[in-house]
Amino acid sequence: MTLSIEDLEGIARIEKDKRESFTYQINVCVAAGCLSCQSGVLKEAFEKEVSRRGWENWCSVKGVGCLGLCAAGPLISIQPDGTYYRGVGAPDVSEILESLGGAPIPRLDCASSRPFFEQQPKIVLENSGRIDPERIEDYIAEDGYKALYNALRMMRPSEVIEQVLASGLRGRGGAGFPTGVKWTAVAKASNGNKFVVCNADEGDPGAFMDRSILESDPHRVIEGMAVAAYAVGANTGFIYVRAEYPLAVQRVRTAISQARHLGVLGNNVFNSQFSFDINVRLGAGAFVCGEETALIASIEGRGGRPRPRPPFPAEFGLWGQPTLINNVETFANIPPIIRKGGKWFATIGTEKSKGTKVFALAGRVNNTGLIEVPMGTTLREIVFQIGGGIPGDRAFKAVQTGGPSGGCIPEQFLDMAVDYESLASVGSIMGSGGLIVMDDTSCMVDVAHFFMEFCMSESCGKCVPCRVGTSQIYHLLNRITKGEGKLSDLDMLEDLSDLLKNTSLCGLGQTAPNPIMSTLRYFRDEYVAHIEEKRCPAEACKIHEAREAV
Amino acid sequence: MPTEDKRWRLVNRTMRLHGNQPHALIETLHSVQEYFGFLDPDALKYVANSLRVPLSVVYGVATFYSYFTLQPPGEHTCVVCKGTACYISGASGILGSIAKKVGIAPGETTPDGKVSLLTARCLGSCGLAPAVVLDGQVCGKMTPTAVLDRMEVWRNEETSERVPLRGEVDEP
Amino acid sequence: MKEPTSLTGKKLGNDANPARIFTMTIDNRLLTAREDETVLSVARQNGIYIPTLCHMEGLSLRGACRLCIVDVKGAPRVLPSCVTLARQDMEVVTNSDRVIEYRRKILELIFSERNHVCSVCVSNGHCDLQALATELGMTHVRYDYLYPKQLVDASHPRFSVDHNRCVLCMRCVRVCDEIEGAHTWDIMGRGITSRVITDLNQPWGSSETCTGCGKCVQVCPTGALSEKGKSVAEMTKRRQFLPYLQMMRGEGRK
Ligand SMILES: Cc1cc2nc3c(=O)[nH]c(=O)nc-3n(C[C@H](O)[C@H](O)[C@H](O)COP(=O)(O)O)c2cc1C
């Protein structure tokens, strides 16, 4: 017997009734950031204390996904008051329970971080920090799997794609390719068994959006994949997750088995002709496997070396079959688009970039954590309002977006509205959404050196420009950061950057020069200071130590 | 099976789950490493034969991916995150002081076999930068002293209280 | 699953799926081409020279050395002609200034990577890499030499491998897998630390899978793989076997 809409609504009703029976809900963040600050112990302490007091009937304790402000963990939120507490420990439990219904405890209150919590209209993260990621019922109570029902029972595959096209959604994995166009291509491919793949490799060293989505709301991604599979005509899906994310892997596996058990994955979902199942594959520590042809090779059990495209995966993907590959956040946008319509989604954002973007805000900023803002929000709002500015009121220097494929954006562009085009126009990229703030203690040459070391050791080694070129650039930068560079090295850097950008086989080599080109463009004086004055203006490079050691 | 060790049965289970097909290679290597801690030549040979994958391909895959290791790890492991956020918050300072005081570089193990030092590209714990994983537990906002103190404790341990790997002891 | 053997992703040229024929230009010459042909093969059929290194007729396509790049009108960047399909009305230029300059730089990068000092090499005078340097007019290497010290393995009774001369073109890996069917060779590591290996990175002489056929030696473009006991003058490589073997074995594999 398969699941019906009545069953789904029944589950939602029971869950909602249960929630309403509680006067207070204590939501403890159990995503990886807070767990590493002992939020698991904290949750148990709350449960014990609530039951010791015999308050179980009106006060619930729930583990929820990421509340966003990872720097201040463990975080809890108290509903319906909407109070957020930071840095909570087991000794605070009694005091917090006593204060329910009264004024918040000033010592723990996140009042100063209000803008962080209030300036984020959420779509992708709408359930993060609100539902228990390990219970499918909690997701269903938030209209979960309704989009899948609507798609399967009320829409033709082509109508699903029309909605995605109308939404203007673009891929969140980096390049910003229109999602609806990609779905159309896979839907049109006529041959064989098609596949849907979720790219959760998230290799950008400074990004944790996808991890957080999978840890906080895994069913949303599963539902997005199922809708996609219906639209393009696929029956098997893969989620390719980094092995470095054990909690995300575990939550995704739990979610898949719950979804199978309930019947939203499996044969004849919602009594339709549609059957779909999902497998999990673990990455093994290779950034290049985020590139789609390398990712396919890796799922097939081979080394992750990209191959020339065309043929594109939409035509020739996993095991040679037509394959749809989208990023985690892209899939996470699908359920609300189907539920509320593509038109609704298209009202949010800028002319060419619709919807919201999740950013992992980190580095020299007070409120490090996960944020979601509409496309078109300015960098200043992100860094200084939501991010709460720079610790110790030091001077802002740059934000780095797009990780090793992106660039450093200087102060003069702080008022720029963020979208795919604007970031590209200043020499960076949207990338997957890592946003690292740097202050005057960060040396831009050192940052370029850091990213080039990354690209050099993550290069798969297949094509010559990337394999040898990244190594040559790294050696030049190494020399400069040690105070041993020559001015002609800067020309050589530009020359090699141009070569890599134009002749490398895949996106890794083609974009690897971006951190160098952008820092050379905006912070050339720092390079020159290292070379001519043998001095690091930010005092980050150990020029003198290096020279003394010689 | 290479030995009587019952952990091989767990590895076999992984292979069977994927129909003993060549594409199970990476998943199988993950299992071997999870149960044995590293990949030795006998294990690689066994996996190659079982999945009918050429030896050179197995070795190639095992060395392409940085998550796999062909060396036995020390009793304790310290993984320093080298993601961007951790880097600009002082990860290189932590690595530098370990090199100075303990004398090991990333990828190396102390001569007494007590501590292995590794680096990770990004743990995704950027909000807690700099992050270090000590024996599997993510610790945020670390300082060189805090890491060195922990290593000191490990190195002074009398008996090796190694945390058993999954599958090594009978699970209840 | 192997990488795609056909760039079109489908089988063409049979009665049910006849390949289309159209015209295109290469270096301003109007030429006819079939939709399953690459720019490189159209150029070669018409006597237009495009340099290649990793490409080898009879082995699978790889597109990795990037020496065969050409300018294609309307493309965002230069394209490798060995893996770019001919298209109707395509306009290709094989010898624009930037293409020539990029090729030379890529070749210099190869020379900077490992030790390719010809005067002490067994393949001096019979080396594809050396010939390319002459053809592309490479006079010096503008980059620093990286030259890590690489192994020389002479454990095999008849052949030896000198990793200092290897350019990682993977011809040996492909011929061993695709033609001989032994797959003794593969590549270990990644990036600048990549290296070709036999079996479990063991001495070639101890390989359990090597049939000793020597095809890898014959296809090697440099002195990395060589036959023992031959003088420099005798070290020519014999590659005539490839087209016929491929024809005889090719059909079944695809
Ligand atoms: C070197 C490299 C690394 C990449 N890493 C990722 C990644 O970690 N996650 C991701 O979703 N996409 C990554 N991409 C982009 C993917 O190739 C692909 O474009 C994306 O998964 C498509 O999904 P989207 O259309 O939903 O963005 C990477 C691309 C390159 C060239």
mmCIF file of N, CA, C and O and ligand atoms in Angstrom, chain A residues 170-179 182 199-204 210 287-293 295 309 325-331 405 420 432 506-509 511, ligand 1:
data_model
loop_
_atom_site.group_PDB
_atom_site.id
_atom_site.type_symbol
_atom_site.label_atom_id
_atom_site.label_comp_id
_atom_site.label_asym_id
_atom_site.label_seq_id
_atom_site.Cartn_x
_atom_site.Cartn_y
_atom_site.Cartn_z
ATOM 1 N N ARG A 170 19.018 29.655 -10.549
ATOM 2 C CA ARG A 170 20.304 29.309 -11.162
ATOM 3 C C ARG A 170 21.094 28.442 -10.194
ATOM 4 O O ARG A 170 20.949 28.540 -8.987
ATOM 5 N N GLY A 171 21.926 27.582 -10.751
ATOM 6 C CA GLY A 171 22.660 26.610 -9.947
ATOM 7 C C GLY A 171 23.472 27.274 -8.849
ATOM 8 O O GLY A 171 24.146 28.266 -9.086
ATOM 9 N N ARG A 172 23.384 26.696 -7.652
ATOM 10 C CA ARG A 172 24.086 27.280 -6.512
ATOM 11 C C ARG A 172 25.462 26.665 -6.293
ATOM 12 O O ARG A 172 26.115 26.944 -5.303
ATOM 13 N N GLY A 173 25.891 25.814 -7.210
ATOM 14 C CA GLY A 173 27.175 25.133 -7.027
ATOM 15 C C GLY A 173 28.354 25.957 -7.502
ATOM 16 O O GLY A 173 29.500 25.565 -7.334
ATOM 17 N N GLY A 174 28.095 27.074 -8.131
ATOM 18 C CA GLY A 174 29.228 27.897 -8.527
ATOM 19 C C GLY A 174 28.996 28.679 -9.804
ATOM 20 O O GLY A 174 29.057 29.893 -9.829
ATOM 21 N N ALA A 175 28.675 27.965 -10.863
ATOM 22 C CA ALA A 175 28.657 28.628 -12.161
ATOM 23 C C ALA A 175 27.358 29.388 -12.423
ATOM 24 O O ALA A 175 27.321 30.267 -13.272
ATOM 25 N N GLY A 176 26.288 29.044 -11.720
ATOM 26 C CA GLY A 176 25.045 29.775 -11.893
ATOM 27 C C GLY A 176 24.309 29.454 -13.168
ATOM 28 O O GLY A 176 23.617 30.293 -13.742
ATOM 29 N N PHE A 177 24.435 28.236 -13.631
ATOM 30 C CA PHE A 177 23.728 27.829 -14.855
ATOM 31 C C PHE A 177 22.227 27.709 -14.552
ATOM 32 O O PHE A 177 21.846 27.178 -13.508
ATOM 33 N N PRO A 178 21.358 28.212 -15.452
ATOM 34 C CA PRO A 178 19.913 28.149 -15.180
ATOM 35 C C PRO A 178 19.446 26.703 -14.981
ATOM 36 O O PRO A 178 19.601 25.863 -15.865
ATOM 37 N N THR A 179 18.860 26.450 -13.833
ATOM 38 C CA THR A 179 18.503 25.085 -13.466
ATOM 39 C C THR A 179 17.452 24.489 -14.406
ATOM 40 O O THR A 179 17.562 23.334 -14.823
ATOM 41 N N LYS A 182 18.938 23.233 -17.608
ATOM 42 C CA LYS A 182 19.648 21.957 -17.431
ATOM 43 C C LYS A 182 18.646 20.808 -17.342
ATOM 44 O O LYS A 182 18.837 19.756 -17.971
ATOM 45 N N ASN A 199 25.254 17.082 -5.791
ATOM 46 C CA ASN A 199 26.657 17.388 -5.535
ATOM 47 C C ASN A 199 26.801 18.000 -4.143
ATOM 48 O O ASN A 199 26.492 19.164 -3.923
ATOM 49 N N ALA A 200 27.229 17.178 -3.193
ATOM 50 C CA ALA A 200 27.433 17.652 -1.820
ATOM 51 C C ALA A 200 28.901 17.504 -1.460
ATOM 52 O O ALA A 200 29.248 17.148 -0.344
ATOM 53 N N ASP A 201 29.769 17.779 -2.433
ATOM 54 C CA ASP A 201 31.195 17.608 -2.191
ATOM 55 C C ASP A 201 31.771 18.823 -1.472
ATOM 56 O O ASP A 201 32.749 18.716 -0.751
ATOM 57 N N GLU A 202 31.173 19.951 -1.673
ATOM 58 C CA GLU A 202 31.557 21.192 -0.977
ATOM 59 C C GLU A 202 33.029 21.269 -0.599
ATOM 60 O O GLU A 202 33.396 21.230 0.572
ATOM 61 N N GLY A 203 33.852 21.387 -1.604
ATOM 62 C CA GLY A 203 35.288 21.370 -1.347
ATOM 63 C C GLY A 203 35.881 22.725 -1.041
ATOM 64 O O GLY A 203 37.013 22.802 -0.559
ATOM 65 N N ASP A 204 35.176 23.790 -1.314
ATOM 66 C CA ASP A 204 35.686 25.131 -1.067
ATOM 67 C C ASP A 204 36.069 25.262 0.413
ATOM 68 O O ASP A 204 35.231 25.101 1.289
ATOM 69 N N ASP A 210 26.359 23.698 2.436
ATOM 70 C CA ASP A 210 25.737 22.435 2.045
ATOM 71 C C ASP A 210 25.736 21.460 3.211
ATOM 72 O O ASP A 210 24.780 20.733 3.433
ATOM 73 N N PHE A 287 39.211 17.891 -3.838
ATOM 74 C CA PHE A 287 38.404 19.058 -4.209
ATOM 75 C C PHE A 287 37.887 18.948 -5.636
ATOM 76 O O PHE A 287 36.755 19.308 -5.936
ATOM 77 N N VAL A 288 38.726 18.407 -6.506
ATOM 78 C CA VAL A 288 38.371 18.381 -7.927
ATOM 79 C C VAL A 288 37.137 17.506 -8.169
ATOM 80 O O VAL A 288 36.452 17.650 -9.186
ATOM 81 N N CYS A 289 36.807 16.619 -7.244
ATOM 82 C CA CYS A 289 35.614 15.784 -7.416
ATOM 83 C C CYS A 289 34.325 16.577 -7.355
ATOM 84 O O CYS A 289 33.256 16.037 -7.617
ATOM 85 N N GLY A 290 34.394 17.862 -7.002
ATOM 86 C CA GLY A 290 33.211 18.710 -7.109
ATOM 87 C C GLY A 290 32.892 19.025 -8.562
ATOM 88 O O GLY A 290 31.765 19.336 -8.910
ATOM 89 N N GLU A 291 33.900 18.942 -9.411
ATOM 90 C CA GLU A 291 33.685 19.160 -10.848
ATOM 91 C C GLU A 291 32.870 17.987 -11.372
ATOM 92 O O GLU A 291 33.130 16.836 -11.020
ATOM 93 N N GLU A 292 31.881 18.266 -12.216
ATOM 94 C CA GLU A 292 30.882 17.227 -12.451
ATOM 95 C C GLU A 292 31.390 15.970 -13.144
ATOM 96 O O GLU A 292 30.969 14.868 -12.793
ATOM 97 N N THR A 293 32.320 16.100 -14.093
ATOM 98 C CA THR A 293 32.787 14.869 -14.746
ATOM 99 C C THR A 293 33.706 14.074 -13.814
ATOM 100 O O THR A 293 33.748 12.849 -13.867
ATOM 101 N N LEU A 295 33.295 14.071 -10.566
ATOM 102 C CA LEU A 295 32.366 13.495 -9.603
ATOM 103 C C LEU A 295 31.761 12.198 -10.146
ATOM 104 O O LEU A 295 31.643 11.196 -9.431
ATOM 105 N N ARG A 309 34.559 18.252 -21.837
ATOM 106 C CA ARG A 309 33.144 18.308 -22.194
ATOM 107 C C ARG A 309 33.045 19.150 -23.455
ATOM 108 O O ARG A 309 33.786 20.142 -23.556
ATOM 109 N N ILE A 325 23.020 16.798 -12.702
ATOM 110 C CA ILE A 325 23.818 17.080 -11.509
ATOM 111 C C ILE A 325 23.483 18.477 -11.016
ATOM 112 O O ILE A 325 23.599 19.447 -11.764
ATOM 113 N N ASN A 326 23.032 18.567 -9.781
ATOM 114 C CA ASN A 326 22.798 19.867 -9.166
ATOM 115 C C ASN A 326 23.399 19.891 -7.773
ATOM 116 O O ASN A 326 23.618 18.856 -7.149
ATOM 117 N N ASN A 327 23.583 21.091 -7.302
ATOM 118 C CA ASN A 327 24.138 21.314 -5.980
ATOM 119 C C ASN A 327 23.047 21.114 -4.904
ATOM 120 O O ASN A 327 21.856 21.191 -5.180
ATOM 121 N N VAL A 328 23.476 20.886 -3.675
ATOM 122 C CA VAL A 328 22.566 20.701 -2.533
ATOM 123 C C VAL A 328 21.578 21.859 -2.410
ATOM 124 O O VAL A 328 20.364 21.670 -2.297
ATOM 125 N N GLU A 329 22.119 23.072 -2.431
ATOM 126 C CA GLU A 329 21.253 24.237 -2.212
ATOM 127 C C GLU A 329 20.282 24.420 -3.380
ATOM 128 O O GLU A 329 19.157 24.870 -3.194
ATOM 129 N N THR A 330 20.716 24.067 -4.582
ATOM 130 C CA THR A 330 19.818 24.141 -5.734
ATOM 131 C C THR A 330 18.610 23.237 -5.488
ATOM 132 O O THR A 330 17.463 23.662 -5.640
ATOM 133 N N PHE A 331 18.866 21.981 -5.086
ATOM 134 C CA PHE A 331 17.752 21.066 -4.813
ATOM 135 C C PHE A 331 16.891 21.572 -3.656
ATOM 136 O O PHE A 331 15.682 21.424 -3.659
ATOM 137 N N SER A 405 38.481 29.503 -6.359
ATOM 138 C CA SER A 405 38.155 29.930 -7.719
ATOM 139 C C SER A 405 37.705 31.378 -7.742
ATOM 140 O O SER A 405 37.338 31.897 -8.786
ATOM 141 N N TYR A 420 25.342 37.043 -9.274
ATOM 142 C CA TYR A 420 26.346 36.352 -10.087
ATOM 143 C C TYR A 420 27.138 37.334 -10.940
ATOM 144 O O TYR A 420 28.358 37.274 -11.027
ATOM 145 N N SER A 432 30.276 28.702 -4.350
ATOM 146 C CA SER A 432 29.226 27.986 -3.651
ATOM 147 C C SER A 432 28.691 28.810 -2.494
ATOM 148 O O SER A 432 27.628 28.516 -1.970
ATOM 149 N N CYS A 506 39.751 21.843 -17.069
ATOM 150 C CA CYS A 506 38.493 21.986 -16.324
ATOM 151 C C CYS A 506 38.480 23.275 -15.535
ATOM 152 O O CYS A 506 39.443 24.044 -15.518
ATOM 153 N N GLY A 507 37.370 23.494 -14.859
ATOM 154 C CA GLY A 507 37.174 24.717 -14.093
ATOM 155 C C GLY A 507 38.233 24.951 -13.037
ATOM 156 O O GLY A 507 38.530 26.099 -12.702
ATOM 157 N N LEU A 508 38.829 23.898 -12.509
ATOM 158 C CA LEU A 508 39.826 24.112 -11.456
ATOM 159 C C LEU A 508 40.990 24.942 -11.975
ATOM 160 O O LEU A 508 41.337 25.975 -11.427
ATOM 161 N N GLY A 509 41.572 24.500 -13.065
ATOM 162 C CA GLY A 509 42.708 25.235 -13.620
ATOM 163 C C GLY A 509 42.301 26.568 -14.219
ATOM 164 O O GLY A 509 43.020 27.553 -14.101
ATOM 165 N N THR A 511 40.016 28.579 -13.258
ATOM 166 C CA THR A 511 39.717 29.621 -12.273
ATOM 167 C C THR A 511 40.789 29.749 -11.203
ATOM 168 O O THR A 511 40.739 30.676 -10.408
HETATM 169 C C1 LIG D 1 37.086 22.411 -9.363
HETATM 170 C C2 LIG D 1 35.602 22.475 -9.207
HETATM 171 C C3 LIG D 1 35.024 22.203 -7.965
HETATM 172 C C4 LIG D 1 33.656 22.239 -7.800
HETATM 173 N N1 LIG D 1 33.144 21.965 -6.572
HETATM 174 C C5 LIG D 1 31.805 21.960 -6.406
HETATM 175 C C6 LIG D 1 31.253 21.643 -5.137
HETATM 176 O O1 LIG D 1 31.966 21.389 -4.175
HETATM 177 N N2 LIG D 1 29.902 21.634 -5.001
HETATM 178 C C7 LIG D 1 29.083 21.922 -6.058
HETATM 179 O O2 LIG D 1 27.882 21.864 -5.885
HETATM 180 N N3 LIG D 1 29.579 22.239 -7.262
HETATM 181 C C8 LIG D 1 30.917 22.262 -7.471
HETATM 182 N N4 LIG D 1 31.421 22.572 -8.704
HETATM 183 C C9 LIG D 1 30.484 22.877 -9.798
HETATM 184 C C10 LIG D 1 29.992 21.607 -10.443
HETATM 185 O O3 LIG D 1 30.883 21.218 -11.467
HETATM 186 C C11 LIG D 1 28.632 21.757 -11.094
HETATM 187 O O4 LIG D 1 28.670 22.873 -11.915
HETATM 188 C C12 LIG D 1 27.526 21.927 -10.112
HETATM 189 O O5 LIG D 1 27.486 20.879 -9.198
HETATM 190 C C13 LIG D 1 26.229 21.984 -10.854
HETATM 191 O O6 LIG D 1 25.178 22.202 -9.976
HETATM 192 P P1 LIG D 1 24.301 23.536 -10.029
HETATM 193 O O7 LIG D 1 23.889 23.745 -11.445
HETATM 194 O O8 LIG D 1 23.154 23.224 -9.145
HETATM 195 O O9 LIG D 1 25.153 24.627 -9.526
HETATM 196 C C14 LIG D 1 32.808 22.555 -8.889
HETATM 197 C C15 LIG D 1 33.381 22.845 -10.124
HETATM 198 C C16 LIG D 1 34.755 22.809 -10.291
HETATM 199 C C17 LIG D 1 35.325 23.124 -11.623
#
